[in-house]
Coordinates of C-alpha atoms in Angstrom, one line a residue:
X18 CA -1.7 1.0 -44.2
X19 CA -0.8 4.5 -43.2
X20 CA 2.8 4.8 -42.0
X21 CA 1.9 7.0 -39.1
X22 CA -0.4 4.4 -37.5
X23 CA 1.0 3.6 -34.1
X24 CA -0.3 0.0 -34.0
X25 CA 1.0 -2.4 -36.8
X26 CA -1.7 -4.0 -38.8
X27 CA -1.8 -7.8 -39.1
X28 CA -0.4 -8.8 -42.5
X29 CA 0.3 -11.8 -44.6
X30 CA 3.9 -11.8 -43.3
X31 CA 2.6 -13.0 -39.9
X32 CA 2.3 -16.4 -41.6
X33 CA 6.1 -16.6 -41.6
X34 CA 7.2 -17.5 -38.1
X35 CA 10.0 -15.6 -36.4
X36 CA 11.2 -18.8 -34.8
X37 CA 11.9 -22.3 -36.3
X38 CA 11.7 -25.6 -34.6
X39 CA 14.2 -28.2 -36.0
X40 CA 15.2 -31.7 -34.9
X41 CA 18.8 -31.9 -33.8
X42 CA 21.2 -34.3 -32.2
X43 CA 22.9 -33.1 -29.0
X44 CA 26.3 -34.8 -28.4
X45 CA 27.9 -35.0 -24.9
X46 CA 31.4 -36.4 -24.1
X47 CA 31.2 -38.7 -21.1
X48 CA 34.7 -40.1 -20.4
X49 CA 35.8 -42.0 -23.5
X50 CA 32.2 -42.3 -24.9
X51 CA 30.0 -39.8 -26.7
X52 CA 26.3 -39.8 -25.8
X53 CA 23.8 -38.5 -28.3
X54 CA 20.2 -37.3 -27.6
X55 CA 17.6 -36.2 -30.1
X56 CA 15.6 -33.1 -29.3
X57 CA 13.8 -30.2 -30.9
X58 CA 15.8 -27.0 -31.0
X59 CA 14.4 -23.4 -31.5
X60 CA 16.3 -21.3 -34.0
X61 CA 15.9 -17.7 -35.2
X62 CA 14.2 -17.4 -38.6
X63 CA 16.1 -15.4 -41.2
X64 CA 14.3 -14.7 -44.4
X65 CA 14.9 -12.5 -47.5
X66 CA 12.9 -9.3 -47.2
X67 CA 12.6 -7.2 -50.4
X68 CA 12.0 -3.5 -49.9
X69 CA 10.2 -2.0 -52.9
X70 CA 9.6 1.7 -53.3
X71 CA 6.9 2.8 -55.7
X72 CA 7.1 -0.5 -57.5
X73 CA 10.9 -0.5 -57.8
X74 CA 12.9 -3.1 -55.9
X75 CA 15.6 -1.3 -54.0
X76 CA 17.2 -3.7 -51.5
X77 CA 17.0 -7.3 -50.2
X78 CA 17.8 -7.8 -46.5
X79 CA 18.0 -10.9 -44.5
X80 CA 15.8 -10.3 -41.5
X81 CA 13.5 -11.8 -38.8
X82 CA 10.0 -11.7 -40.2
X83 CA 8.4 -9.6 -37.5
X84 CA 7.6 -5.9 -37.2
X85 CA 8.4 -5.5 -40.9
X86 CA 6.3 -2.3 -41.3
X87 CA 8.5 -0.7 -38.7
X88 CA 11.6 -2.1 -40.3
X89 CA 10.8 -0.8 -43.8
X90 CA 10.0 2.7 -42.5
X91 CA 13.0 2.8 -40.2
X92 CA 15.3 1.7 -43.0
X93 CA 13.9 4.4 -45.3
X94 CA 14.5 7.1 -42.7
X95 CA 17.9 5.9 -41.4
X96 CA 19.2 5.6 -45.0
X97 CA 18.1 9.0 -46.0
X98 CA 15.5 7.9 -48.5
X99 CA 12.8 9.7 -46.6
X100 CA 13.2 13.0 -44.7
X101 CA 10.3 12.2 -42.4
X102 CA 7.6 9.6 -42.0
X103 CA 5.0 11.9 -43.6
X104 CA 6.7 11.2 -47.0
X105 CA 5.6 7.5 -46.7
X106 CA 1.9 7.2 -47.8
X107 CA 1.5 3.5 -47.2
X108 CA 3.2 0.2 -46.4
X109 CA 2.0 -3.3 -47.6
X110 CA 3.7 -6.5 -46.5
X111 CA 3.2 -9.7 -48.4
X112 CA 4.6 -13.2 -47.7
X113 CA 5.9 -15.0 -50.8
X114 CA 6.2 -18.8 -51.1
X115 CA 9.7 -20.0 -52.2
X116 CA 8.4 -20.9 -55.7
X117 CA 6.8 -17.5 -56.2
X118 CA 10.0 -15.7 -55.1
X119 CA 12.2 -17.9 -57.3
X120 CA 14.0 -19.3 -54.3
X121 CA 15.0 -22.9 -53.3
X122 CA 12.3 -25.0 -51.7
X123 CA 11.7 -24.0 -48.1
X124 CA 13.2 -20.6 -48.5
X125 CA 10.1 -18.4 -48.3
X126 CA 10.4 -14.6 -48.5
X127 CA 8.6 -11.3 -47.8
X128 CA 8.0 -8.3 -50.0
X129 CA 7.4 -4.9 -48.4
X130 CA 5.9 -2.3 -50.7
X131 CA 6.2 1.3 -49.7
X132 CA 4.4 4.2 -51.4
X133 CA 6.5 7.3 -51.0
X134 CA 6.5 10.9 -52.1
X135 CA 7.7 11.7 -55.6
X136 CA 10.6 13.8 -54.2
X137 CA 11.8 11.0 -52.1
X138 CA 11.5 8.5 -55.0
X139 CA 13.5 10.7 -57.3
X140 CA 16.2 11.1 -54.7
X141 CA 16.3 7.3 -54.4
X142 CA 16.8 6.8 -58.1
X143 CA 19.5 9.4 -58.2
X144 CA 21.6 7.8 -55.5
X145 CA 23.1 5.2 -58.0
X146 CA 24.0 2.9 -55.1
X147 CA 23.1 -0.7 -54.6
X148 CA 22.2 -1.8 -51.1
X149 CA 21.2 -5.4 -52.0
X150 CA 22.5 -7.9 -49.5
X151 CA 23.7 -5.2 -47.1
X152 CA 25.2 -6.9 -44.0
X153 CA 27.6 -6.4 -41.1
X154 CA 29.8 -3.5 -42.2
X155 CA 26.9 -1.8 -44.0
X156 CA 28.9 -0.7 -47.0
X157 CA 28.6 -3.7 -49.4
X158 CA 28.2 -2.5 -52.9
X159 CA 29.5 1.0 -52.4
X160 CA 31.6 2.1 -55.4
X161 CA 33.5 5.0 -53.9
X162 CA 34.6 6.6 -50.6
X163 CA 31.8 9.2 -51.1
X164 CA 29.3 6.4 -51.2
X165 CA 30.1 5.6 -47.5
X166 CA 27.7 8.6 -46.7
X167 CA 29.6 9.5 -43.5
X168 CA 29.3 13.3 -43.9
X169 CA 26.4 14.0 -41.5
X170 CA 25.8 17.4 -39.8
X171 CA 26.7 17.7 -36.2
X172 CA 23.6 18.2 -34.0
X173 CA 23.7 20.4 -30.9
X174 CA 23.4 18.5 -27.6
X175 CA 20.0 18.6 -26.1
X176 CA 19.6 20.2 -22.7
X177 CA 18.7 16.8 -21.1
X178 CA 21.7 14.8 -22.4
X179 CA 23.5 15.0 -19.0
X180 CA 20.7 12.7 -17.5
X181 CA 22.0 9.8 -19.7
X182 CA 24.6 8.9 -17.1
X183 CA 25.9 5.4 -16.1
X184 CA 23.2 4.7 -13.4
X185 CA 20.5 5.6 -16.0
X186 CA 22.0 3.4 -18.7
X187 CA 22.5 0.4 -16.4
X188 CA 18.9 0.8 -15.1
X189 CA 17.7 0.6 -18.7
X190 CA 19.8 -2.4 -19.5
X191 CA 18.6 -4.2 -16.3
X192 CA 15.0 -4.1 -17.8
X193 CA 16.0 -5.4 -21.2
X194 CA 16.6 -9.1 -20.9
X195 CA 13.1 -10.0 -19.7
X196 CA 11.6 -8.2 -22.7
X197 CA 13.7 -10.1 -25.3
X198 CA 11.1 -12.7 -26.0
X199 CA 12.5 -14.1 -29.2
X200 CA 16.1 -14.2 -27.9
X201 CA 15.0 -16.1 -24.7
X202 CA 13.8 -18.9 -27.0
X203 CA 16.4 -18.9 -29.7
X204 CA 19.5 -17.1 -28.5
X205 CA 21.3 -15.4 -31.6
X206 CA 18.8 -12.5 -31.8
X207 CA 19.7 -8.8 -31.3
X208 CA 17.6 -6.2 -29.6
X209 CA 17.3 -2.5 -30.1
X210 CA 15.5 -0.7 -27.3
X211 CA 14.3 2.8 -26.5
X212 CA 14.6 4.2 -23.0
X213 CA 13.4 7.6 -21.7
X214 CA 16.0 10.0 -20.4
X215 CA 15.4 8.6 -16.9
X216 CA 16.1 5.0 -18.0
X217 CA 12.6 3.6 -18.3
X218 CA 12.4 1.1 -21.1
X219 CA 9.6 1.9 -23.6
X220 CA 10.1 -0.2 -26.8
X221 CA 12.1 -3.4 -27.6
X222 CA 12.5 -4.6 -31.2
X223 CA 14.3 -7.8 -32.1
X224 CA 16.0 -9.2 -35.2
X225 CA 18.9 -11.5 -36.2
X226 CA 20.6 -8.4 -37.6
X227 CA 21.6 -5.5 -35.2
X228 CA 21.1 -3.0 -38.0
X229 CA 17.6 -4.4 -38.8
X230 CA 16.7 -4.2 -35.1
X231 CA 17.7 -0.6 -35.0
X232 CA 15.7 0.2 -38.1
X233 CA 12.7 -1.5 -36.6
X234 CA 13.0 0.7 -33.5
X235 CA 13.4 3.8 -35.6
X236 CA 10.3 2.9 -37.6
X237 CA 8.3 2.2 -34.5
X238 CA 9.1 5.6 -33.0
X239 CA 8.4 7.3 -36.3
X240 CA 5.0 5.6 -36.7
X241 CA 4.1 6.5 -33.2
X242 CA 5.1 10.2 -33.7
X243 CA 7.7 9.9 -30.9
X244 CA 10.8 11.0 -32.8
X245 CA 12.5 13.9 -31.0
X246 CA 11.5 12.7 -27.5
X247 CA 14.2 12.8 -24.8
X248 CA 15.7 9.3 -24.6
X249 CA 18.4 7.0 -25.9
X250 CA 18.9 3.7 -27.8
X251 CA 20.2 0.5 -26.2
X252 CA 21.8 -2.2 -28.4
X253 CA 22.8 -5.7 -27.6
X254 CA 25.8 -5.5 -29.9
X255 CA 28.9 -3.6 -30.5
X256 CA 28.8 0.1 -31.3
X257 CA 29.6 0.1 -35.0
X258 CA 29.9 3.2 -37.2
X259 CA 26.8 2.2 -39.1
X260 CA 24.6 2.2 -35.9
X261 CA 25.9 5.6 -35.0
X262 CA 25.2 6.9 -38.4
X263 CA 21.6 5.6 -38.4
X264 CA 21.0 7.2 -35.0
X265 CA 22.5 10.5 -36.0
X266 CA 20.6 10.7 -39.3
X267 CA 17.2 10.6 -37.5
X268 CA 18.2 12.8 -34.6
X269 CA 18.9 10.3 -31.8
X270 CA 21.3 12.0 -29.3
X271 CA 22.6 9.0 -27.4
X272 CA 23.3 5.3 -27.7
X273 CA 24.5 2.6 -25.3
X274 CA 25.7 -0.8 -26.3
X275 CA 26.4 -3.9 -24.3
X276 CA 29.7 -4.6 -26.2
X277 CA 32.6 -2.2 -27.1
X278 CA 32.3 0.2 -30.0
X279 CA 34.7 0.2 -32.9
X280 CA 37.2 3.1 -33.2
X281 CA 35.2 4.3 -36.3
X282 CA 32.0 4.2 -34.3
X283 CA 33.6 6.5 -31.6
X284 CA 34.9 8.9 -34.3
X285 CA 31.5 9.0 -35.9
X286 CA 29.8 9.8 -32.6
X287 CA 32.3 12.6 -32.0
X288 CA 31.7 14.1 -35.5
X289 CA 27.9 13.8 -35.2
X290 CA 27.6 15.0 -31.6
X291 CA 26.2 11.7 -30.3
X292 CA 26.8 10.5 -26.7
X293 CA 28.1 6.9 -26.8
X294 CA 28.3 4.4 -24.0
X295 CA 29.8 1.0 -24.4
X296 CA 30.7 -2.2 -22.5
X297 CA 27.6 -1.5 -20.4
X298 CA 27.7 -4.5 -18.0
X299 CA 26.8 -3.7 -14.4
X300 CA 28.3 -2.4 -12.4
X301 CA 30.4 -0.6 -15.0
X302 CA 30.2 1.1 -18.4
X303 CA 32.6 3.1 -20.6
X304 CA 31.8 6.6 -21.9
X305 CA 33.5 6.7 -25.3
X306 CA 32.1 9.9 -26.6
X307 CA 30.5 12.8 -24.8
X308 CA 30.4 15.7 -27.2
X309 CA 28.1 17.7 -24.9
X310 CA 30.9 18.0 -22.3
X311 CA 34.1 17.7 -24.5
X312 CA 33.1 20.0 -27.3
X313 CA 35.2 17.9 -29.6

């Protein structure tokens, strides 16, 4: 499958559901008694996803098994493995039964094979950094401070950045919940969304991991050839430094999050020249970094 294709192809991974239906017992306290009721509950699926570049396994992520072509390409771009989507020549997704993957019964997995340019592959081998099992803080396995990869160039603010004001951000967030299909059923699922500079919501990608959701969104934009368009990212999470770093690496100029950022997230936004909104819950929001106006 060509990485620049705008519509994801159907793959074997579609056999792994994004949601799981499990029997549970719901307990309710009624006075001095406890009443129990059996029911089926819907939970978010979380499966091991192995990212393999030119036949070499690079990282295993725990992710929701949906939009994995977007996820793999977005991860490669946001982690600096690829400079642009044209360096990815193909993506193949394959579901693996637990036994084939060497995992416990019932723990099925997915392997995503990416064929990338020689230059990108050589750079990947030279990084000498393990990302296996990368989670919340995004720095597991880093062996030195330099491995944090925080030294990104500051990008000039685009001319349209002033349009990403609070009314625009809140307008975009108001459109988000109805488009979080997986979260509506299971709860516990993050979304990363793309809005135009006037606040019109264009893309919504979901995953149990906020970093994964953002990578899926970055990959979706790249495959559609929409990188560089005026617009901003919305996240149903806090504004961590890792999310800011991913956005900055691929040239996204603004991000808005429903929860507060970390202090490191704000500092990274200032250093990278990224406009950062947080605590975006109508009728208010907090502008934590506005490099376009502050010049900091």
